[in-house]
Amino acid sequence: MTVMETSATSTDSCAGPRHADRRPDGQDNYTISEVAAFTGLTAHTLRWYERIGLMPHIDRSHTGQRRYSNRDLDWLDLVGKLRLTGMPVADMVRYAELVREGDHTYSDRFELLQATRRDVLDRIAELQDTLAVLDRKINFYADAGRALASERA
C-alpha cells in the first residue's frame, strides 16, 4: 500500500481533482524527471522525501528506476499544500506515518490537520493586519501625491 492509500472502506482524496495532463490509471508510470517537471520539485527533493519517510513506498522498475503513479502525484500535491501551510516536515512525516498505520488513526490525523488549520487562520489574520497597514500607507502616499500635484498646478 502506498503512503496515500486508505482502506477499502473509505476514500480520502489527497488533493484536488485529477489533472488533465496525467496518464490514465494503469498507465501512470512516471519517472523521477517527469514528476519533477509536474511538481516543480527537484529530483533531490523527491529522493529526500523518500528517505525521510514522506514517500517511502515508491515502486521501482526491474532496473531499479523509480516509477511514480497518479496516486503518488496526488500525495505530492497534498504535501505541497501542507508545505504552504507552514506545517513542519516532522509533522508531515508523522501524518504520512498515521496514514500508513490505517483507519484507526483518523482522530490523530484530524487533530494534526485541525492544529495546522488553526495556525493557518492565525497567519491569515496576521497577513490581513499587515495588508491593512500597507493599504493605509499606500492611501497616505496617494493622497500626498495628489496634494503635491495640485500645489504645482
PDB file of C-alpha atoms in Angstrom:
ATOM      1  CA  MET A   1       0.000   0.000   0.000  1.00  0.00           C
ATOM      2  CA  THR A   2       1.395   3.432  -0.886  1.00  0.00           C
ATOM      3  CA  VAL A   3       1.501   6.317   1.561  1.00  0.00           C
ATOM      4  CA  MET A   4      -1.692   7.950   0.450  1.00  0.00           C
ATOM      5  CA  GLU A   5      -3.939   4.932   0.147  1.00  0.00           C
ATOM      6  CA  THR A   6      -6.710   4.350   2.611  1.00  0.00           C
ATOM      7  CA  SER A   7      -8.645   1.235   3.372  1.00  0.00           C
ATOM      8  CA  ALA A   8     -11.276  -0.087   1.015  1.00  0.00           C
ATOM      9  CA  THR A   9     -13.976   1.196   3.368  1.00  0.00           C
ATOM     10  CA  SER A  10     -13.301   4.868   2.751  1.00  0.00           C
ATOM     11  CA  THR A  11     -11.976   7.156   0.108  1.00  0.00           C
ATOM     12  CA  ASP A  12      -9.874  10.133   1.042  1.00  0.00           C
ATOM     13  CA  SER A  13      -8.643  12.182  -1.854  1.00  0.00           C
ATOM     14  CA  CYS A  14      -5.201  13.578  -1.163  1.00  0.00           C
ATOM     15  CA  ALA A  15      -5.526  16.808  -3.036  1.00  0.00           C
ATOM     16  CA  GLY A  16      -7.861  18.190  -5.627  1.00  0.00           C
ATOM     17  CA  PRO A  17      -9.370  16.928  -8.849  1.00  0.00           C
ATOM     18  CA  ARG A  18      -7.332  14.962 -11.350  1.00  0.00           C
ATOM     19  CA  HIS A  19      -5.097  16.903 -13.679  1.00  0.00           C
ATOM     20  CA  ALA A  20      -5.939  16.587 -17.374  1.00  0.00           C
ATOM     21  CA  ASP A  21      -2.298  16.133 -18.364  1.00  0.00           C
ATOM     22  CA  ARG A  22      -1.834  12.947 -16.353  1.00  0.00           C
ATOM     23  CA  ARG A  23      -1.911   9.475 -17.833  1.00  0.00           C
ATOM     24  CA  PRO A  24      -4.839   7.151 -17.113  1.00  0.00           C
ATOM     25  CA  ASP A  25      -4.525   4.905 -14.058  1.00  0.00           C
ATOM     26  CA  GLY A  26      -2.740   1.724 -15.011  1.00  0.00           C
ATOM     27  CA  GLN A  27      -0.552   3.600 -17.492  1.00  0.00           C
ATOM     28  CA  ASP A  28       0.765   6.026 -14.893  1.00  0.00           C
ATOM     29  CA  ASN A  29       4.412   5.066 -14.544  1.00  0.00           C
ATOM     30  CA  TYR A  30       6.235   8.393 -14.276  1.00  0.00           C
ATOM     31  CA  THR A  31       9.987   8.778 -13.998  1.00  0.00           C
ATOM     32  CA  ILE A  32      11.529  10.995 -11.370  1.00  0.00           C
ATOM     33  CA  SER A  33      12.281  13.626 -14.009  1.00  0.00           C
ATOM     34  CA  GLU A  34       8.650  13.623 -15.166  1.00  0.00           C
ATOM     35  CA  VAL A  35       7.482  14.023 -11.578  1.00  0.00           C
ATOM     36  CA  ALA A  36       9.963  16.837 -11.082  1.00  0.00           C
ATOM     37  CA  ALA A  37       8.505  18.562 -14.148  1.00  0.00           C
ATOM     38  CA  PHE A  38       4.913  18.048 -12.914  1.00  0.00           C
ATOM     39  CA  THR A  39       5.543  19.240  -9.372  1.00  0.00           C
ATOM     40  CA  GLY A  40       8.374  21.741  -9.639  1.00  0.00           C
ATOM     41  CA  LEU A  41      10.276  19.728  -7.036  1.00  0.00           C
ATOM     42  CA  THR A  42      13.821  18.658  -7.736  1.00  0.00           C
ATOM     43  CA  ALA A  43      14.827  15.019  -8.091  1.00  0.00           C
ATOM     44  CA  HIS A  44      16.982  15.571  -4.995  1.00  0.00           C
ATOM     45  CA  THR A  45      13.887  16.672  -3.001  1.00  0.00           C
ATOM     46  CA  LEU A  46      11.874  13.688  -4.237  1.00  0.00           C
ATOM     47  CA  ARG A  47      14.646  11.305  -3.144  1.00  0.00           C
ATOM     48  CA  TRP A  48      14.860  13.115   0.206  1.00  0.00           C
ATOM     49  CA  TYR A  49      11.081  12.764   0.710  1.00  0.00           C
ATOM     50  CA  GLU A  50      11.529   9.042   0.145  1.00  0.00           C
ATOM     51  CA  ARG A  51      14.484   8.828   2.570  1.00  0.00           C
ATOM     52  CA  ILE A  52      12.704  10.625   5.433  1.00  0.00           C
ATOM     53  CA  GLY A  53       9.531   8.545   5.122  1.00  0.00           C
ATOM     54  CA  LEU A  54       7.301  11.119   3.461  1.00  0.00           C
ATOM     55  CA  MET A  55       7.065   8.877   0.364  1.00  0.00           C
ATOM     56  CA  PRO A  56       8.567   5.561   1.390  1.00  0.00           C
ATOM     57  CA  HIS A  57       6.863   3.159  -1.000  1.00  0.00           C
ATOM     58  CA  ILE A  58       7.743   4.310  -4.493  1.00  0.00           C
ATOM     59  CA  ASP A  59       7.613   1.469  -6.992  1.00  0.00           C
ATOM     60  CA  ARG A  60      10.734   0.567  -8.934  1.00  0.00           C
ATOM     61  CA  SER A  61      11.224  -0.789 -12.426  1.00  0.00           C
ATOM     62  CA  HIS A  62      13.161  -4.024 -12.986  1.00  0.00           C
ATOM     63  CA  THR A  63      16.276  -1.835 -13.368  1.00  0.00           C
ATOM     64  CA  GLY A  64      15.652  -0.068 -10.048  1.00  0.00           C
ATOM     65  CA  GLN A  65      14.375   3.184 -11.566  1.00  0.00           C
ATOM     66  CA  ARG A  66      11.693   4.940  -9.536  1.00  0.00           C
ATOM     67  CA  ARG A  67       8.191   4.744 -11.019  1.00  0.00           C
ATOM     68  CA  TYR A  68       5.599   7.144  -9.657  1.00  0.00           C
ATOM     69  CA  SER A  69       1.829   6.736 -10.002  1.00  0.00           C
ATOM     70  CA  ASN A  70      -1.038   9.212 -10.187  1.00  0.00           C
ATOM     71  CA  ARG A  71      -1.670   8.477  -6.500  1.00  0.00           C
ATOM     72  CA  ASP A  72       1.925   9.478  -5.765  1.00  0.00           C
ATOM     73  CA  LEU A  73       1.356  12.724  -7.669  1.00  0.00           C
ATOM     74  CA  ASP A  74      -1.833  13.304  -5.657  1.00  0.00           C
ATOM     75  CA  TRP A  75       0.129  12.739  -2.461  1.00  0.00           C
ATOM     76  CA  LEU A  76       2.771  15.213  -3.609  1.00  0.00           C
ATOM     77  CA  ASP A  77       0.006  17.747  -4.301  1.00  0.00           C
ATOM     78  CA  LEU A  78      -1.147  17.337  -0.700  1.00  0.00           C
ATOM     79  CA  VAL A  79       2.417  17.588   0.620  1.00  0.00           C
ATOM     80  CA  GLY A  80       2.821  20.803  -1.372  1.00  0.00           C
ATOM     81  CA  LYS A  81      -0.324  22.218   0.209  1.00  0.00           C
ATOM     82  CA  LEU A  82       0.877  21.194   3.674  1.00  0.00           C
ATOM     83  CA  ARG A  83       4.210  22.900   2.979  1.00  0.00           C
ATOM     84  CA  LEU A  84       2.341  26.090   2.072  1.00  0.00           C
ATOM     85  CA  THR A  85       0.566  25.970   5.439  1.00  0.00           C
ATOM     86  CA  GLY A  86       3.933  26.120   7.155  1.00  0.00           C
ATOM     87  CA  MET A  87       3.496  22.632   8.616  1.00  0.00           C
ATOM     88  CA  PRO A  88       6.889  21.381   9.830  1.00  0.00           C
ATOM     89  CA  VAL A  89       8.376  18.488   7.863  1.00  0.00           C
ATOM     90  CA  ALA A  90       8.344  16.348  11.001  1.00  0.00           C
ATOM     91  CA  ASP A  91       4.561  16.808  11.223  1.00  0.00           C
ATOM     92  CA  MET A  92       4.173  15.941   7.536  1.00  0.00           C
ATOM     93  CA  VAL A  93       6.174  12.752   8.110  1.00  0.00           C
ATOM     94  CA  ARG A  94       4.045  11.993  11.175  1.00  0.00           C
ATOM     95  CA  TYR A  95       0.896  12.488   9.089  1.00  0.00           C
ATOM     96  CA  ALA A  96       2.270  10.086   6.442  1.00  0.00           C
ATOM     97  CA  GLU A  97       3.020   7.529   9.155  1.00  0.00           C
ATOM     98  CA  LEU A  98      -0.515   7.855  10.501  1.00  0.00           C
ATOM     99  CA  VAL A  99      -1.957   7.318   7.014  1.00  0.00           C
ATOM    100  CA  ARG A 100       0.136   4.165   6.613  1.00  0.00           C
ATOM    101  CA  GLU A 101      -0.980   2.878  10.014  1.00  0.00           C
ATOM    102  CA  GLY A 102      -4.608   2.757   8.881  1.00  0.00           C
ATOM    103  CA  ASP A 103      -8.090   3.946   9.655  1.00  0.00           C
ATOM    104  CA  HIS A 104      -7.694   3.699  13.433  1.00  0.00           C
ATOM    105  CA  THR A 105      -5.514   6.848  13.247  1.00  0.00           C
ATOM    106  CA  TYR A 106      -8.275   9.085  11.862  1.00  0.00           C
ATOM    107  CA  SER A 107      -8.629  11.026  15.125  1.00  0.00           C
ATOM    108  CA  ASP A 108      -4.867  11.671  15.307  1.00  0.00           C
ATOM    109  CA  ARG A 109      -4.859  12.836  11.682  1.00  0.00           C
ATOM    110  CA  PHE A 110      -7.890  15.008  12.360  1.00  0.00           C
ATOM    111  CA  GLU A 111      -6.174  16.665  15.345  1.00  0.00           C
ATOM    112  CA  LEU A 112      -2.962  17.267  13.391  1.00  0.00           C
ATOM    113  CA  LEU A 113      -4.829  18.868  10.494  1.00  0.00           C
ATOM    114  CA  GLN A 114      -7.046  20.899  12.846  1.00  0.00           C
ATOM    115  CA  ALA A 115      -3.955  22.304  14.602  1.00  0.00           C
ATOM    116  CA  THR A 116      -2.445  23.183  11.233  1.00  0.00           C
ATOM    117  CA  ARG A 117      -5.700  24.855  10.202  1.00  0.00           C
ATOM    118  CA  ARG A 118      -5.660  26.980  13.369  1.00  0.00           C
ATOM    119  CA  ASP A 119      -2.078  28.019  12.586  1.00  0.00           C
ATOM    120  CA  VAL A 120      -3.082  28.964   9.033  1.00  0.00           C
ATOM    121  CA  LEU A 121      -6.023  31.039  10.291  1.00  0.00           C
ATOM    122  CA  ASP A 122      -3.690  32.846  12.715  1.00  0.00           C
ATOM    123  CA  ARG A 123      -1.273  33.581   9.865  1.00  0.00           C
ATOM    124  CA  ILE A 124      -4.125  34.807   7.653  1.00  0.00           C
ATOM    125  CA  ALA A 125      -5.228  37.208  10.423  1.00  0.00           C
ATOM    126  CA  GLU A 126      -1.654  38.495  10.754  1.00  0.00           C
ATOM    127  CA  LEU A 127      -1.425  38.980   6.998  1.00  0.00           C
ATOM    128  CA  GLN A 128      -4.776  40.802   6.936  1.00  0.00           C
ATOM    129  CA  ASP A 129      -3.494  43.173   9.643  1.00  0.00           C
ATOM    130  CA  THR A 130      -0.312  43.682   7.637  1.00  0.00           C
ATOM    131  CA  LEU A 131      -2.326  44.326   4.490  1.00  0.00           C
ATOM    132  CA  ALA A 132      -4.398  46.952   6.322  1.00  0.00           C
ATOM    133  CA  VAL A 133      -1.191  48.765   7.332  1.00  0.00           C
ATOM    134  CA  LEU A 134       0.064  48.656   3.737  1.00  0.00           C
ATOM    135  CA  ASP A 135      -3.273  49.948   2.452  1.00  0.00           C
ATOM    136  CA  ARG A 136      -3.137  52.879   4.900  1.00  0.00           C
ATOM    137  CA  LYS A 137       0.403  53.730   3.806  1.00  0.00           C
ATOM    138  CA  ILE A 138      -0.488  53.428   0.116  1.00  0.00           C
ATOM    139  CA  ASN A 139      -3.504  55.707   0.612  1.00  0.00           C
ATOM    140  CA  PHE A 140      -1.348  58.200   2.512  1.00  0.00           C
ATOM    141  CA  TYR A 141       1.179  58.386  -0.312  1.00  0.00           C
ATOM    142  CA  ALA A 142      -1.544  58.528  -2.956  1.00  0.00           C
ATOM    143  CA  ASP A 143      -3.185  61.449  -1.136  1.00  0.00           C
ATOM    144  CA  ALA A 144       0.179  63.169  -0.614  1.00  0.00           C
ATOM    145  CA  GLY A 145       0.979  62.735  -4.309  1.00  0.00           C
ATOM    146  CA  ARG A 146      -2.345  64.278  -5.333  1.00  0.00           C
ATOM    147  CA  ALA A 147      -1.815  67.190  -2.912  1.00  0.00           C
ATOM    148  CA  LEU A 148       1.651  67.868  -4.343  1.00  0.00           C
ATOM    149  CA  ALA A 149       0.321  67.672  -7.895  1.00  0.00           C
ATOM    150  CA  SER A 150      -2.487  70.169  -7.115  1.00  0.00           C
ATOM    151  CA  GLU A 151       0.020  72.594  -5.490  1.00  0.00           C
ATOM    152  CA  ARG A 152       2.099  72.548  -8.666  1.00  0.00           C
ATOM    153  CA  ALA A 153      -0.864  73.197 -10.887  1.00  0.00           C
TER     154      ALA A 153
END
